[in-house]
Tab-separated table of C-alpha atoms and ligand atoms in Angstrom:
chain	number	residue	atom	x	y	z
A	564	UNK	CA	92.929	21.339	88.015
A	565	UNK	CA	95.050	23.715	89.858
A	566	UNK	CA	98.039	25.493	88.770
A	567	UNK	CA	100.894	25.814	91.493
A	568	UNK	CA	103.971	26.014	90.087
A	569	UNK	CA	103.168	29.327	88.194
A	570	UNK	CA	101.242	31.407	90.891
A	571	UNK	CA	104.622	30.361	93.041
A	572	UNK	CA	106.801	31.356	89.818
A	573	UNK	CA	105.162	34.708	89.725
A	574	UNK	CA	105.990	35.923	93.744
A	575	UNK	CA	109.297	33.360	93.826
A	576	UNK	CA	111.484	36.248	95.128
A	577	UNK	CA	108.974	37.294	98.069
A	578	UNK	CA	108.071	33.721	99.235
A	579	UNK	CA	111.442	32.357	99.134
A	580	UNK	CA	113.112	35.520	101.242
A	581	UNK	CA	109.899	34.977	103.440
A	582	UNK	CA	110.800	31.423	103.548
A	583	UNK	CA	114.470	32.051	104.310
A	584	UNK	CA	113.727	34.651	107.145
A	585	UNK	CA	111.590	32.102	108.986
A	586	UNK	CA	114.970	29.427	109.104
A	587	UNK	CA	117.773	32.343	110.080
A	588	UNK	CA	115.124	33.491	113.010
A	589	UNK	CA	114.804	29.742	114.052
A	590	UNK	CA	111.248	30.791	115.134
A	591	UNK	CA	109.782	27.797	113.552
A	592	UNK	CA	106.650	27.754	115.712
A	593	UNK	CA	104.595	30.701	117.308
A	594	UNK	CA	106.627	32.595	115.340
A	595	UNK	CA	106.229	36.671	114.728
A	596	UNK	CA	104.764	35.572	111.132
A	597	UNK	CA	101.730	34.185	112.435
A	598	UNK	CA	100.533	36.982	114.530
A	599	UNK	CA	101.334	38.893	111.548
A	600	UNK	CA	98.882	36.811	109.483
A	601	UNK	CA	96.436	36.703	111.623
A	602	UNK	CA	96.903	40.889	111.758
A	603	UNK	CA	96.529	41.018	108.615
A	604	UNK	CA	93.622	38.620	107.737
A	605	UNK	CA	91.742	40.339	110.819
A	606	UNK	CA	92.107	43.625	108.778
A	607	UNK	CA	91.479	41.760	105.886
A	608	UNK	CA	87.968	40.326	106.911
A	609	UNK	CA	86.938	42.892	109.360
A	610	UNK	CA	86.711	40.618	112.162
A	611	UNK	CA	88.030	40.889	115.712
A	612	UNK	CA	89.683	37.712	115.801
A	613	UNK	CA	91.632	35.319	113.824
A	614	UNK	CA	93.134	32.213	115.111
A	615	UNK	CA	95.387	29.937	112.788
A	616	UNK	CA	95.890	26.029	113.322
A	617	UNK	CA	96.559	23.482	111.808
A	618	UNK	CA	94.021	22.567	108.818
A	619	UNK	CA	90.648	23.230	108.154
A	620	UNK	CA	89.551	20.159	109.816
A	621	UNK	CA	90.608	20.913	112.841
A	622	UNK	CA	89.504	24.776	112.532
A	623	UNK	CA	85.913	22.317	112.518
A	624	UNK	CA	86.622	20.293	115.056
A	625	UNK	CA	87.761	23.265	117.499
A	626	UNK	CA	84.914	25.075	116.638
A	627	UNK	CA	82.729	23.388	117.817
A	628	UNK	CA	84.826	22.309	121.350
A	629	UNK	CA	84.860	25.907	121.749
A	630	UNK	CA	81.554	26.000	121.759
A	631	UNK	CA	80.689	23.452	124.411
A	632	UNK	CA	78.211	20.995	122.244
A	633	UNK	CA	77.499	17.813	124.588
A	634	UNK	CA	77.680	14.294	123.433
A	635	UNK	CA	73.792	13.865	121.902
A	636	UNK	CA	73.343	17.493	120.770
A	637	UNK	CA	72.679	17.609	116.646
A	638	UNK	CA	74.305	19.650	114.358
A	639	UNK	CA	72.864	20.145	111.268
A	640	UNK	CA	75.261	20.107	108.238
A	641	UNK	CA	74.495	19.388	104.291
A	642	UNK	CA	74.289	16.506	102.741
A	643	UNK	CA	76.459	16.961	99.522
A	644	UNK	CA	80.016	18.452	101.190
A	645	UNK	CA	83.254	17.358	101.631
A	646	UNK	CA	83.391	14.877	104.616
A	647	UNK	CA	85.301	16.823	107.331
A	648	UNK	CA	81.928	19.010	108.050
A	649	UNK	CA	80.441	16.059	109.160
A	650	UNK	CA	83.542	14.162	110.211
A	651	UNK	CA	84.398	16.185	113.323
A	652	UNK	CA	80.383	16.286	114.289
A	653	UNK	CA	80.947	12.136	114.571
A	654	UNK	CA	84.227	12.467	115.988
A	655	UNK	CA	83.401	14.862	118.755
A	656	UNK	CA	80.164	12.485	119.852
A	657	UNK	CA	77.665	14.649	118.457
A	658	UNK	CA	75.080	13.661	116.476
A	659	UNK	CA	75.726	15.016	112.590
A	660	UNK	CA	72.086	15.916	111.363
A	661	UNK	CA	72.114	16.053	107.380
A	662	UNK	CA	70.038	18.401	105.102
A	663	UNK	CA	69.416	18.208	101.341
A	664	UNK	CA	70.766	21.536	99.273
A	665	UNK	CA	69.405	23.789	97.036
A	666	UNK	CA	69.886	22.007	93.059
A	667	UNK	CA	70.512	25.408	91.740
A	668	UNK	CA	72.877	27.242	94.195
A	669	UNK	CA	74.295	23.750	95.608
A	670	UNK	CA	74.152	24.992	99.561
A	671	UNK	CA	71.844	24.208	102.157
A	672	UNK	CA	68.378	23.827	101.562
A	673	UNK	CA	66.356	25.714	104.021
A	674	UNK	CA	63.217	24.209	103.348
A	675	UNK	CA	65.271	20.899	104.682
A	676	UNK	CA	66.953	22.742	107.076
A	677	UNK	CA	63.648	23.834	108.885
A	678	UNK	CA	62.581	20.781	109.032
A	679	UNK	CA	65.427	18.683	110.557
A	680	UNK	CA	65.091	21.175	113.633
A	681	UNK	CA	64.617	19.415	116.771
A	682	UNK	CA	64.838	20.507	120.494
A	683	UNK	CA	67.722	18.445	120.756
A	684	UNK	CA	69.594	20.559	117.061
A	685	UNK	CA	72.392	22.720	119.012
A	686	UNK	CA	74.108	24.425	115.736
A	687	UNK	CA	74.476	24.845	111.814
A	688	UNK	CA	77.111	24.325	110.031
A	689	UNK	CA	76.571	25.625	106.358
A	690	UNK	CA	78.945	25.349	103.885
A	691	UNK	CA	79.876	27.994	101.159
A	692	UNK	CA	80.290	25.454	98.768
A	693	UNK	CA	82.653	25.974	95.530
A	694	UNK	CA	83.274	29.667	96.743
A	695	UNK	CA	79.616	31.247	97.151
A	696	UNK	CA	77.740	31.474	100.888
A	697	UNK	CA	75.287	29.829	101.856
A	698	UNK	CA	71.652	31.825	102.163
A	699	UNK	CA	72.861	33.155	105.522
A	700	UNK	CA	69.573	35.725	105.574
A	701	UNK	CA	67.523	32.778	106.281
A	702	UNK	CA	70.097	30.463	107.897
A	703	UNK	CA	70.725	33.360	110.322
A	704	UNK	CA	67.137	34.007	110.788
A	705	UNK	CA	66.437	30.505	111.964
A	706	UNK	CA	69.343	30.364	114.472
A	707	UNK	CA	68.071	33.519	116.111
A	708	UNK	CA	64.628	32.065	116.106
A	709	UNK	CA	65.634	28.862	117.480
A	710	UNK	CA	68.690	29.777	119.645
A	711	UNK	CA	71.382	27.930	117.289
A	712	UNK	CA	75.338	28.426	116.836
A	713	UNK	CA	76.412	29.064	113.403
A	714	UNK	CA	79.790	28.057	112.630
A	715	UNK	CA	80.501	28.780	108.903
A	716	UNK	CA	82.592	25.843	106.981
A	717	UNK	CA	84.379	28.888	104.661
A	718	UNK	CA	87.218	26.483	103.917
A	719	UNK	CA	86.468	27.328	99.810
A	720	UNK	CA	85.134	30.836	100.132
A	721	UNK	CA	87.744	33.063	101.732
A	722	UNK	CA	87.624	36.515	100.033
A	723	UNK	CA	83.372	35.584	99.009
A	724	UNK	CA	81.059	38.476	100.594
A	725	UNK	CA	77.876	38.359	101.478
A	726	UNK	CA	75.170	41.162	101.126
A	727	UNK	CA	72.210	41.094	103.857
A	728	UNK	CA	68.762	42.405	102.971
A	729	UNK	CA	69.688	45.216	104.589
A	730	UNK	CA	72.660	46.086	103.050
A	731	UNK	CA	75.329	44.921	105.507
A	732	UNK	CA	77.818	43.198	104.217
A	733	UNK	CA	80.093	40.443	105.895
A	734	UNK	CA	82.895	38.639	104.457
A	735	UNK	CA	82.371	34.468	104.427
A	736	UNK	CA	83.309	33.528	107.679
A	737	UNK	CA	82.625	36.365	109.378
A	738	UNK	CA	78.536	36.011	109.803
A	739	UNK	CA	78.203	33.072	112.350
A	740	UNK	CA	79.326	33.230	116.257
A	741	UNK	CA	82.499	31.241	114.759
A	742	UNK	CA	83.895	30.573	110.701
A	743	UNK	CA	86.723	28.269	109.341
A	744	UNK	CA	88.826	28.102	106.574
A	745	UNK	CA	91.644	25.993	105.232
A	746	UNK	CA	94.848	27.012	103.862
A	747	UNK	CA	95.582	23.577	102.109
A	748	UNK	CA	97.509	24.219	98.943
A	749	UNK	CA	95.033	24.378	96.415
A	750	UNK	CA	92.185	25.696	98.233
A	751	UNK	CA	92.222	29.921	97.442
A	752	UNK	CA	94.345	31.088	99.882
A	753	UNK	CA	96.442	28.307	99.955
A	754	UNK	CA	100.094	27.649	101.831
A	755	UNK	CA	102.442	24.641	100.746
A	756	UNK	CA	101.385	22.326	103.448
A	757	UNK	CA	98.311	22.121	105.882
A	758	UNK	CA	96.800	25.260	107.670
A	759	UNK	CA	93.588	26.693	108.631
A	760	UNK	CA	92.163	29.039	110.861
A	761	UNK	CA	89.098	30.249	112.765
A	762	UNK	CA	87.374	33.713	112.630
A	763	UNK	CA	85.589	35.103	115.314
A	764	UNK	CA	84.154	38.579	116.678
A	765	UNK	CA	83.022	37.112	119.673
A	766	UNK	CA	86.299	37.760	122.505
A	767	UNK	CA	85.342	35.557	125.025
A	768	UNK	CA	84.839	32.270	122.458
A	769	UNK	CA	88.603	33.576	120.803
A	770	UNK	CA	89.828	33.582	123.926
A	771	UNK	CA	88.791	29.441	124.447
A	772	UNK	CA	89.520	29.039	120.655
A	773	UNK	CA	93.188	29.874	121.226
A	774	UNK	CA	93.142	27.824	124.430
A	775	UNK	CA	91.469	24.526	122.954
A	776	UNK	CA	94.012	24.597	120.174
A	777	UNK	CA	96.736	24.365	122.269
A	778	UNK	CA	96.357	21.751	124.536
A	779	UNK	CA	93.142	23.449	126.782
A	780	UNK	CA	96.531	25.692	128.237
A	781	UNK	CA	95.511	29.556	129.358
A	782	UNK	CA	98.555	29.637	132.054
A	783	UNK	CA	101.190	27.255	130.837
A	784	UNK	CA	100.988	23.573	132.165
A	785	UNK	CA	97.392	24.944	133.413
A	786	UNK	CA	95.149	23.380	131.624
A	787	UNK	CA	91.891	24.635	132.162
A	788	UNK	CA	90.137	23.047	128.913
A	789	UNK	CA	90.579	19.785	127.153
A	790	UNK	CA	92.306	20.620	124.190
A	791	UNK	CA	94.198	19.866	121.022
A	792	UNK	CA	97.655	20.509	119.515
A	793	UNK	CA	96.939	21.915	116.133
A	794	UNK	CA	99.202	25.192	115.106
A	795	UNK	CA	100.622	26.719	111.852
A	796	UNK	CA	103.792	26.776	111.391
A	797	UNK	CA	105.875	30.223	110.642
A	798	UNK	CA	106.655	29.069	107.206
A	799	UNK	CA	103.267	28.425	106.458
A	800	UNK	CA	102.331	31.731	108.070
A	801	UNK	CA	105.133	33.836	106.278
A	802	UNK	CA	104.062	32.182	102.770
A	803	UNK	CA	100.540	33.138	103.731
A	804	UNK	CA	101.107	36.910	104.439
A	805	UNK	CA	103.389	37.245	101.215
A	806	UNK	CA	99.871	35.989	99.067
A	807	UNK	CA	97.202	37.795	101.268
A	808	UNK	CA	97.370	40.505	99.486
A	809	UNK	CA	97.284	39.118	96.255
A	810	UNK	CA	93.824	37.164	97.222
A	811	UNK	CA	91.490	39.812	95.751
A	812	UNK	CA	93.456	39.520	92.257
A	813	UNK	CA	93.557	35.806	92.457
A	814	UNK	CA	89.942	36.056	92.838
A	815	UNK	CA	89.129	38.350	89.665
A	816	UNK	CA	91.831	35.924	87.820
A	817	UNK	CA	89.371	33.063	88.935
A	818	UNK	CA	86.060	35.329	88.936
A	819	UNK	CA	87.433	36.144	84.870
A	820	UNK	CA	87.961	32.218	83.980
A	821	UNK	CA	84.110	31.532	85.271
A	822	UNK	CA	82.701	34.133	83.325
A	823	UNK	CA	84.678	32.965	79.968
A	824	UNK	CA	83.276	29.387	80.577
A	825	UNK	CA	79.958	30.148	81.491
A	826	UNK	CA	80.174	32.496	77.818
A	827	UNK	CA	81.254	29.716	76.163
A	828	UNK	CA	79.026	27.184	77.400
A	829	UNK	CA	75.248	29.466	77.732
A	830	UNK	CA	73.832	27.398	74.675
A	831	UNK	CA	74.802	24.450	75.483
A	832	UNK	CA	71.998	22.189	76.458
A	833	UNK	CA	73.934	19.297	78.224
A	834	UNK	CA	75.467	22.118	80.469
A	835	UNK	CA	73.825	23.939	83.285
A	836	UNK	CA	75.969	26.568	84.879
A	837	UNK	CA	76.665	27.399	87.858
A	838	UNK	CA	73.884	29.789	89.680
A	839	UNK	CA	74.738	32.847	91.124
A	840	UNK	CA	73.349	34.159	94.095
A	841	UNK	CA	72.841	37.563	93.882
A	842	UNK	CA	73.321	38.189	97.861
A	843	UNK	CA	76.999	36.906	97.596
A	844	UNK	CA	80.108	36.755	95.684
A	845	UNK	CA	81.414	34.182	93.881
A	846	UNK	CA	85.215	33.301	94.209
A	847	UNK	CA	85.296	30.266	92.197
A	848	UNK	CA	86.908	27.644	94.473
A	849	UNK	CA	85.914	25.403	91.991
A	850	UNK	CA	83.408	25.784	88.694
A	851	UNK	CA	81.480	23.427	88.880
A	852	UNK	CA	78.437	22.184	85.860
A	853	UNK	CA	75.783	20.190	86.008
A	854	UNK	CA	75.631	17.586	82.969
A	855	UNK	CA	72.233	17.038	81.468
A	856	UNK	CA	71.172	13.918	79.393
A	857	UNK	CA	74.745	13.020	79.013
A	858	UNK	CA	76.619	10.734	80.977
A	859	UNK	CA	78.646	12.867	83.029
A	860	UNK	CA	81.288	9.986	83.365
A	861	UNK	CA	82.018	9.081	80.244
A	862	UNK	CA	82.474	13.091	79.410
A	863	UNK	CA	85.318	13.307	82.339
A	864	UNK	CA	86.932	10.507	80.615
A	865	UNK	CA	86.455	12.157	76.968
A	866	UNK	CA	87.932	15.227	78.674
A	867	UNK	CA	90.915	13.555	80.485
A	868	UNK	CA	91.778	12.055	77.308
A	869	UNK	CA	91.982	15.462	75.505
A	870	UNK	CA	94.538	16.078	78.255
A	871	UNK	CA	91.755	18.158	80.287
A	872	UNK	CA	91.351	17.149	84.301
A	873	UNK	CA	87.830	17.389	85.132
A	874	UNK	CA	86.903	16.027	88.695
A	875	UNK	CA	83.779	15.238	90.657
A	876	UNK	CA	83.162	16.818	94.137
A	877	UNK	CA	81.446	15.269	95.174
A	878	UNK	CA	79.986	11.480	94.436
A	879	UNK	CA	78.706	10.389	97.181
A	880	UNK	CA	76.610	12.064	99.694
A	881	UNK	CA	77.618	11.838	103.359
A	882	UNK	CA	74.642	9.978	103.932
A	883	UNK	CA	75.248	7.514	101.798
A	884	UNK	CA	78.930	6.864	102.991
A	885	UNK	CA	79.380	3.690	104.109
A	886	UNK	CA	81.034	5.399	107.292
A	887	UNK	CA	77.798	7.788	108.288
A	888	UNK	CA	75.185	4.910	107.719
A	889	UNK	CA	72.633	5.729	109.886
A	890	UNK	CA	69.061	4.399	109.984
A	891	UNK	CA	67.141	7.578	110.043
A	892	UNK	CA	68.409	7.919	106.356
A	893	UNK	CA	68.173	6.109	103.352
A	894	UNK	CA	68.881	6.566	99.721
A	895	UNK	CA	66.095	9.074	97.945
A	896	UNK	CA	65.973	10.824	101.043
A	897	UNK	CA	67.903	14.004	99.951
A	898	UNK	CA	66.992	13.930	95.796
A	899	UNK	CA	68.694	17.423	94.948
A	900	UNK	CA	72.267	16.254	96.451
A	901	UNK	CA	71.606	12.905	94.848
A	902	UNK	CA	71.090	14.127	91.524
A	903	UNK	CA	73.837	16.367	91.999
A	904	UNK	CA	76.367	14.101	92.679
A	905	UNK	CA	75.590	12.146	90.000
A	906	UNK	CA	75.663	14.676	87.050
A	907	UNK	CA	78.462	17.439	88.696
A	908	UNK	CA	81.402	18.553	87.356
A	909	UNK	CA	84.053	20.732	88.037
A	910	UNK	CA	86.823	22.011	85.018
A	911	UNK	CA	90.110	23.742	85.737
A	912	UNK	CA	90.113	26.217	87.674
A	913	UNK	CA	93.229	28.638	89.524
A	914	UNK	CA	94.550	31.681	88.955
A	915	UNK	CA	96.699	31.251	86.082
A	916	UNK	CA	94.334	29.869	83.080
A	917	UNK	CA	94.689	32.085	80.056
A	918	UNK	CA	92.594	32.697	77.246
A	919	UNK	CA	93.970	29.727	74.923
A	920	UNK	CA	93.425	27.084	77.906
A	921	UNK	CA	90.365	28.412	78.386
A	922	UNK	CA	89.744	28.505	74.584
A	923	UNK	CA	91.286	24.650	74.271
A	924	UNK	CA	88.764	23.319	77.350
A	925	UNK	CA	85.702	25.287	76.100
A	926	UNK	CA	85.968	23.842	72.864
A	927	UNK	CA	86.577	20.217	73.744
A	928	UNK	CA	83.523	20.195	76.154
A	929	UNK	CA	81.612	21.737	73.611
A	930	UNK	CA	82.510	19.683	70.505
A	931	UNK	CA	81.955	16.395	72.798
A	932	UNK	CA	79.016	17.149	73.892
A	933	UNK	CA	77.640	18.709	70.516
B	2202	PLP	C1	89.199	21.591	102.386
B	2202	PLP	C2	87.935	21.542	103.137
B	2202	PLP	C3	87.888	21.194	104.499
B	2202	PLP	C4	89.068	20.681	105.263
B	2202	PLP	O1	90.214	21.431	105.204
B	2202	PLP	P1	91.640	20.721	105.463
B	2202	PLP	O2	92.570	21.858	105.604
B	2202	PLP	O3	91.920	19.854	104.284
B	2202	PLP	O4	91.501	19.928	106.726
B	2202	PLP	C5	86.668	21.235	105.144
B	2202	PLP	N1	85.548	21.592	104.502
B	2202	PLP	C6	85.542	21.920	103.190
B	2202	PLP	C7	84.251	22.310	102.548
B	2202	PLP	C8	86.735	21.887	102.470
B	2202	PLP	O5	86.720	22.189	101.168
């Protein structure tokens, strides 16, 4: 699916005398590298503030600390994600409110997310799913109407922009009151171990941000918050600022591998491809089809035995995981994310496929599902 070894072949020299500097300055945490990254992805983004820790998860999780959500208030997330969105809601004692998504684009539904609204729903968390954002027009419309937070999930869309109606644009992340991402290795800015980080314009909630991830501590042993311990490490952050500015070209590299399969695949009729919004860009975290009238399972196994990983993200939708059972929902009550995770699935995709990959996996679908 993803293709480490050669991205890290391709800036060995750089990382590994990035690497090295971190171990002679023994400066293995809070280290000169990560205020350098977080420089550096601030000019990157065009956003005030960036503030690394740990993973992505916790980039969640502090989010919405920062923001001061009480036990009871909902959060509105979508149904068909990966399970940390939702995870840190539960975990925090808030109550995770899901929403179906849009069958085409595969991101919130706002149709669903105007109607799970309560006077109790406190903030939104959409997710830029596979690389492309969310309809943040609308989604930002609503909040303002009904006094939400919006805290982006942009843990697959870093580099993705977004285009407003009236022309602004914002970089994913960069939209809500706070956005997350994850530097796990395979995600598209990825380090070689955990990291994440949180994106912010808004001073005073950096300022509580940097606080809650590091133990609620403003003055030291002053704790004025109750906080967490999640950090990135130098080596993380000096890997990190080596392949920042290489994002935008791993993004075309990706960008260039969707548009050869969805070329390849346009007359297909098991295969629908995947949409593209025209208010934001697309930066391929995964591609991701949609298989029609053929069983989608039995293809990923056709493919795996051609020597081709295909994966499903995602199967099951958080409310039908055995862990988020909750009676207000029942199966059939989001269809689009139900049908989706039945009949999705995602090819090979990283910055390194060339044309006779490409050629070999567009092919193989194609004859097996001829
Ligand atoms: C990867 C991911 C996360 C979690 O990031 P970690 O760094 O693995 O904790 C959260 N949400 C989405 C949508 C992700 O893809």
């Amino acid at each position: 699916m993803v293709d480490l070894r050669s991205q890290y072949l391709n800036l060995k020299p750089e990382i590994d005398s990035a690497i090295q500097q971190v171990i002679d300055s023994t400066s293995f945490v809070k280290g000169k590298q990560v205020s350098d990254l977080q420089e550096h992805l601030q000019q990157y983004l065009g956003v005030r503030n960036v503030i690394c820790c740990g993973n992505g998860t916790d980039a969640l999780q502090i989010a919405l600390m920062a923001l001061g959500l009480r036990r009871g208030d909902e959060v509105i997330t979508p149904t068909f994600t990966f399970i940390a969105t939702a995870e840190v809601v539960a975990l925090l004692g808030l109550t995770p409110v899901v929403v179906d998504v849009d069958f085409d684009t595969m991101n919130m539904s706002i149709d669903s997310l105007r109607r799970a609204i309560t006077p109790r729903t406190k903030a939104i968390v959409p997710v830029h799913l596979f690389g492309q954002c969310a309809n943040m027009q609308a989604i930002c419309e609503i909040a303002r109407e009904h006094n939400l937070f919006v805290v982006e999930d942009a843990c697959q869309a870093i580099g993705a922009e977004y285009t407003f109606a009236d022309g602004t644009r914002r970089k994913a992340g960069c939209i809500g009151q706070i956005g997350c991402t994850s530097f796990f290795p395979s995600k598209n800015l990825g380090c070689y171990g955990d990291g994440g980080a949180l994106f912010t314009d808004d001073d005073q909630l950096a300022a509580r941000i940097r606080a809650i991830a590091n133990h609620g501590m403003v003055v030291r042993y002053h704790h004025d918050l109750i906080g967490v311990n999640s950090r990135l490490d130098s080596i993380q952050a000096a890997i990190l600022d080596v392949k920042l500015p290489h994002l935008d070209q791993f993004t075309r590299s990706r960008q260039r591998a969707a548009d050869f399969y969805d070329r390849a695949f346009a007359g297909n009729k098991h295969l629908l491809l995947p949409a593209r919004d025209p208010q934001s860009t697309h930066v391929f975290h995964q591609y991701t089809l949609r298989v029609i009238d053929y069983d989608r399972d039995l293809l990923r196994d056709q493919l795996a035995e051609a020597g081709i990983p295909a994966m499903v993200y995602y199967p099951v939708p958080l409310h039908m995981q055995k862990a988020y059972q909750d009676p207000r929902y029942h199966e059939g009550d989001f269809p689009a994310a139900e049908r989706l995770a039945s009949c999705v699935l995602s090819l090979p995709m990283h910055t390194e496929l060339d044309d006779e990959q490409l050629t070999y996996i567009t092919q193989t679908v194609n004859n097996l599902t001829a």
